[in-house]
Amino acid sequence: AQSVTQLDSQVPVFEEAPVELRCNYSSSVSVYLFWYVQYPNQGLQLLLKYLSGSTLVESINGFEAEFNKSQTSFHLRKPSVHISDTAEYFCAVSEKGGSEKLVFGKGTKLTVNP
Amino acid sequence: GAVVSQHPSRVICKSGTSVKIECRSLDFQATTMFWYRQFPKQSLMLMATSNEGSKATYEQGVEKDKFLINHASLTLSTLTVTSAHPEDSSFYICSARAQGPYGYTFGSGTRLTVV
């Protein structure tokens, strides 16, 4: 079984500051990794994913995440945040070749202040 | 592409009544859909996996008689909360897998309030 730990439940930052949202996972098999963003009272939107290949993956809006197998981590980073990045961010894993179920972390609330 | 429509977005019902939530894949066929429940300020908990043409697979601790799932076509799955009680109030989200490796798309969610 897989599990996901998001160490920070809330991360407040100022606009244009860099941010890192941490995600660690546990699994006995190889996994796919995802970051989703959720705005209030909405569903989840895929931000980026790691399936294979390059360990650094990027989104179209400036976020990036790096898969680190030895540290079982998939931290999300952005060098300069905007007010509009304020949202809940969820890290998720899925077992390769497995049941397709996504296992989510508890989420990190990112609040960008002016 | 790969849009999932979930309806209704909000519903308020009286205790003891049943509520049906629909999840549709608009531009792709989904043999598998997933139903999640999200409590305030918490993560998504998978309730069940909905398989087209067969019975849903429920996660441990989820009452299958209370949360009825029907996946009658490749584009529609429904979740019916039967005999709803205030503790069933929550945010319910569906997800479907589109073509390609792990192309999960989520609906916009349904806020259920049982009074």
Coordinates of C-alpha atoms in Angstrom, one line a residue:
Chain A
A1 CA 0.0 0.0 0.0
Q2 CA 1.1 3.5 -0.7
S3 CA 1.0 6.6 1.6
V4 CA 1.7 10.2 1.0
T5 CA 2.9 12.7 3.6
Q6 CA 2.6 16.5 3.1
L7 CA 4.4 17.9 6.0
D8 CA 3.1 21.4 5.9
S9 CA -0.7 21.9 6.3
Q10 CA -0.4 25.6 5.7
V11 CA 2.2 27.7 3.9
P12 CA 1.9 31.5 3.9
V13 CA 4.2 33.5 1.7
F14 CA 4.4 37.0 0.2
E15 CA 3.8 37.7 -3.4
E16 CA 6.9 37.2 -5.7
A17 CA 8.6 35.1 -3.0
P18 CA 9.8 31.5 -3.8
V19 CA 7.9 28.6 -2.3
E20 CA 8.4 24.9 -1.8
L21 CA 5.6 22.5 -0.9
R22 CA 6.9 19.2 0.5
C23 CA 5.7 15.8 -0.4
N24 CA 7.1 12.4 0.7
Y25 CA 5.7 9.1 -0.2
S26 CA 6.0 5.5 0.9
S27 CA 5.5 2.5 -1.4
S28 CA 6.9 -1.0 -1.8
V29 CA 6.6 -0.7 -5.6
S30 CA 7.4 1.9 -8.3
V31 CA 4.9 4.7 -8.4
Y32 CA 3.6 7.5 -10.5
L33 CA 3.5 10.9 -8.8
F34 CA 1.1 13.8 -9.2
W35 CA 0.4 17.3 -7.9
Y36 CA -3.1 18.6 -8.0
V37 CA -4.4 22.1 -7.2
Q38 CA -7.9 22.8 -5.8
Y39 CA -9.6 26.2 -5.6
P40 CA -12.4 26.7 -3.1
N41 CA -15.5 24.6 -3.8
Q42 CA -14.0 23.2 -7.0
G43 CA -12.7 19.9 -8.1
L44 CA -9.0 19.1 -8.6
Q45 CA -6.9 20.2 -11.5
L46 CA -3.8 18.4 -12.5
L47 CA -0.7 20.6 -12.1
L48 CA 2.0 18.2 -13.1
K49 CA 2.9 14.5 -13.1
Y50 CA 5.9 12.2 -13.1
L51 CA 5.5 9.0 -15.0
S52 CA 9.0 8.2 -16.2
G53 CA 12.0 9.8 -17.8
S54 CA 13.4 13.2 -16.6
T55 CA 13.0 13.5 -12.8
L56 CA 12.2 17.2 -13.2
V57 CA 8.8 18.0 -14.4
E58 CA 7.3 21.4 -15.1
S59 CA 3.8 22.9 -15.4
I60 CA 2.7 25.7 -17.8
N61 CA 2.3 28.2 -15.0
G62 CA 5.8 28.1 -13.5
F63 CA 5.6 25.3 -11.0
E64 CA 8.1 22.4 -11.1
A65 CA 8.6 19.3 -9.1
E66 CA 11.5 16.9 -8.9
F67 CA 11.2 13.2 -8.3
N68 CA 13.9 12.0 -5.9
K69 CA 13.8 8.2 -5.6
S70 CA 16.4 7.9 -2.8
Q71 CA 14.5 10.4 -0.6
T72 CA 11.1 9.2 -1.8
S73 CA 10.1 12.8 -2.3
F74 CA 8.3 14.9 -5.0
H75 CA 8.5 18.5 -3.7
L76 CA 6.7 21.2 -5.6
R77 CA 8.5 24.5 -6.2
K78 CA 7.8 27.9 -7.7
P79 CA 10.5 30.6 -7.9
S80 CA 8.0 33.5 -7.7
V81 CA 4.4 33.1 -6.6
H82 CA 1.4 35.2 -7.5
I83 CA -1.8 36.0 -5.5
S84 CA -3.7 33.8 -7.9
D85 CA -1.6 30.8 -6.7
T86 CA -3.5 30.8 -3.5
A87 CA -5.1 27.4 -3.3
E88 CA -4.9 23.9 -1.8
Y89 CA -2.3 21.7 -3.2
F90 CA -2.5 17.9 -3.1
C91 CA 0.3 15.4 -3.8
A92 CA -0.8 12.0 -4.9
V93 CA 0.7 8.6 -5.9
S94 CA -0.5 5.7 -7.9
E95 CA 1.1 2.3 -8.1
K96 CA 2.7 1.4 -11.5
G97 CA 0.8 -1.4 -13.1
G98 CA -1.5 -1.5 -10.2
S99 CA -5.2 -0.7 -9.5
E100 CA -5.0 2.9 -10.9
K101 CA -6.2 4.3 -7.5
L102 CA -4.8 7.6 -6.5
V103 CA -3.7 8.0 -2.9
F104 CA -3.7 11.6 -1.8
G105 CA -1.8 13.5 0.9
K106 CA -3.7 15.7 3.3
G107 CA -3.0 18.8 1.3
T108 CA -1.1 22.0 1.8
K109 CA -2.9 25.3 1.9
L110 CA -0.8 27.9 0.1
T111 CA -1.7 31.5 0.9
V112 CA 0.0 34.2 -1.1
N113 CA -0.2 37.6 0.6
P114 CA 0.4 41.0 -1.1
Chain B
G1 CA -10.3 17.6 -24.1
A2 CA -11.0 15.1 -21.2
V3 CA -13.7 17.0 -19.4
V4 CA -15.7 15.6 -16.6
S5 CA -19.0 17.2 -15.7
Q6 CA -20.5 16.7 -12.2
H7 CA -24.0 17.7 -11.3
P8 CA -25.4 19.1 -9.1
S9 CA -22.7 21.4 -7.7
R10 CA -24.7 22.0 -4.6
V11 CA -27.6 20.2 -3.0
I12 CA -29.4 20.6 0.3
C13 CA -31.7 17.8 1.3
K14 CA -33.7 16.8 4.3
S15 CA -32.6 14.0 6.6
G16 CA -33.9 10.6 5.4
T17 CA -34.2 11.5 1.7
S18 CA -31.9 10.2 -1.1
V19 CA -29.7 12.3 -3.3
K20 CA -28.3 11.4 -6.7
I21 CA -25.1 12.9 -8.0
E22 CA -24.1 12.4 -11.7
C23 CA -20.7 12.3 -13.2
R24 CA -20.3 12.4 -17.0
S25 CA -17.3 12.2 -19.2
L26 CA -18.1 14.7 -22.0
D27 CA -15.6 14.0 -24.7
F28 CA -14.2 10.6 -23.9
Q29 CA -15.3 7.2 -22.7
A30 CA -14.5 6.1 -19.2
T31 CA -14.6 2.4 -18.3
T32 CA -13.6 3.3 -14.8
M33 CA -14.6 6.2 -12.6
F34 CA -13.7 7.0 -9.0
W35 CA -15.8 8.6 -6.3
Y36 CA -14.1 10.5 -3.5
R37 CA -15.3 12.2 -0.4
Q38 CA -13.6 15.3 1.1
F39 CA -14.2 16.5 4.6
P40 CA -13.5 20.2 5.4
K41 CA -9.8 21.0 5.3
Q42 CA -8.9 17.4 4.7
S43 CA -7.8 15.2 1.8
L44 CA -9.8 13.2 -0.6
M45 CA -10.7 9.7 0.5
L46 CA -11.5 7.2 -2.2
M47 CA -15.0 5.7 -1.6
A48 CA -15.3 3.4 -4.5
T49 CA -14.2 2.5 -8.0
S50 CA -17.0 2.5 -10.5
N51 CA -16.7 0.0 -13.4
E52 CA -18.9 0.2 -16.4
G53 CA -21.2 -2.7 -16.7
S54 CA -20.3 -4.3 -13.4
K55 CA -20.5 -3.8 -9.7
A56 CA -18.5 -1.0 -8.0
T57 CA -15.6 -1.8 -5.8
Y58 CA -15.9 -0.1 -2.4
E59 CA -13.1 0.8 -0.1
Q60 CA -13.0 -0.6 3.4
G61 CA -15.4 1.1 5.7
V62 CA -17.7 2.5 3.0
E63 CA -21.3 1.3 3.2
K64 CA -22.3 0.0 -0.2
D65 CA -26.0 0.0 0.7
K66 CA -25.8 3.6 1.7
F67 CA -23.7 4.9 -1.2
L68 CA -25.2 3.3 -4.3
I69 CA -23.0 3.5 -7.4
N70 CA -24.3 2.8 -10.9
H71 CA -22.1 2.9 -14.0
A72 CA -24.5 2.0 -16.7
S73 CA -22.7 3.6 -19.7
L74 CA -19.2 4.5 -20.7
T75 CA -19.9 8.2 -20.1
L76 CA -22.1 8.2 -16.9
S77 CA -21.6 7.1 -13.3
T78 CA -24.0 8.0 -10.6
L79 CA -23.6 8.1 -6.8
T80 CA -26.8 7.9 -4.8
V81 CA -26.7 8.7 -1.1
T82 CA -29.6 6.9 0.4
S83 CA -31.4 7.9 3.6
A84 CA -29.1 10.8 4.0
H85 CA -28.1 12.0 7.5
P86 CA -26.4 15.2 8.6
E87 CA -23.1 13.2 9.0
D88 CA -23.2 12.5 5.2
S89 CA -22.8 16.2 4.6
S90 CA -19.6 16.6 2.7
F91 CA -17.9 17.4 -0.6
Y92 CA -18.1 14.6 -3.1
I93 CA -15.9 14.5 -6.2
C94 CA -15.8 12.1 -9.1
S95 CA -12.9 11.3 -11.3
A96 CA -12.5 9.5 -14.6
R97 CA -9.5 8.2 -16.5
A98 CA -9.1 9.5 -20.0
Q99 CA -6.9 8.0 -22.8
G100 CA -3.2 7.8 -22.2
P101 CA -1.2 6.9 -19.2
Y102 CA -2.9 8.0 -16.0
G103 CA -4.9 10.8 -17.4
Y104 CA -7.2 11.4 -14.5
T105 CA -9.7 14.2 -14.8
F106 CA -11.8 15.4 -11.9
G107 CA -15.3 16.7 -11.8
S108 CA -16.0 20.1 -10.1
G109 CA -17.5 18.4 -7.0
T110 CA -20.8 18.4 -5.3
R111 CA -21.4 20.1 -1.9
L112 CA -24.0 18.0 -0.1
T113 CA -25.7 19.4 3.0
V114 CA -28.2 17.3 4.9
V115 CA -30.4 19.2 7.2

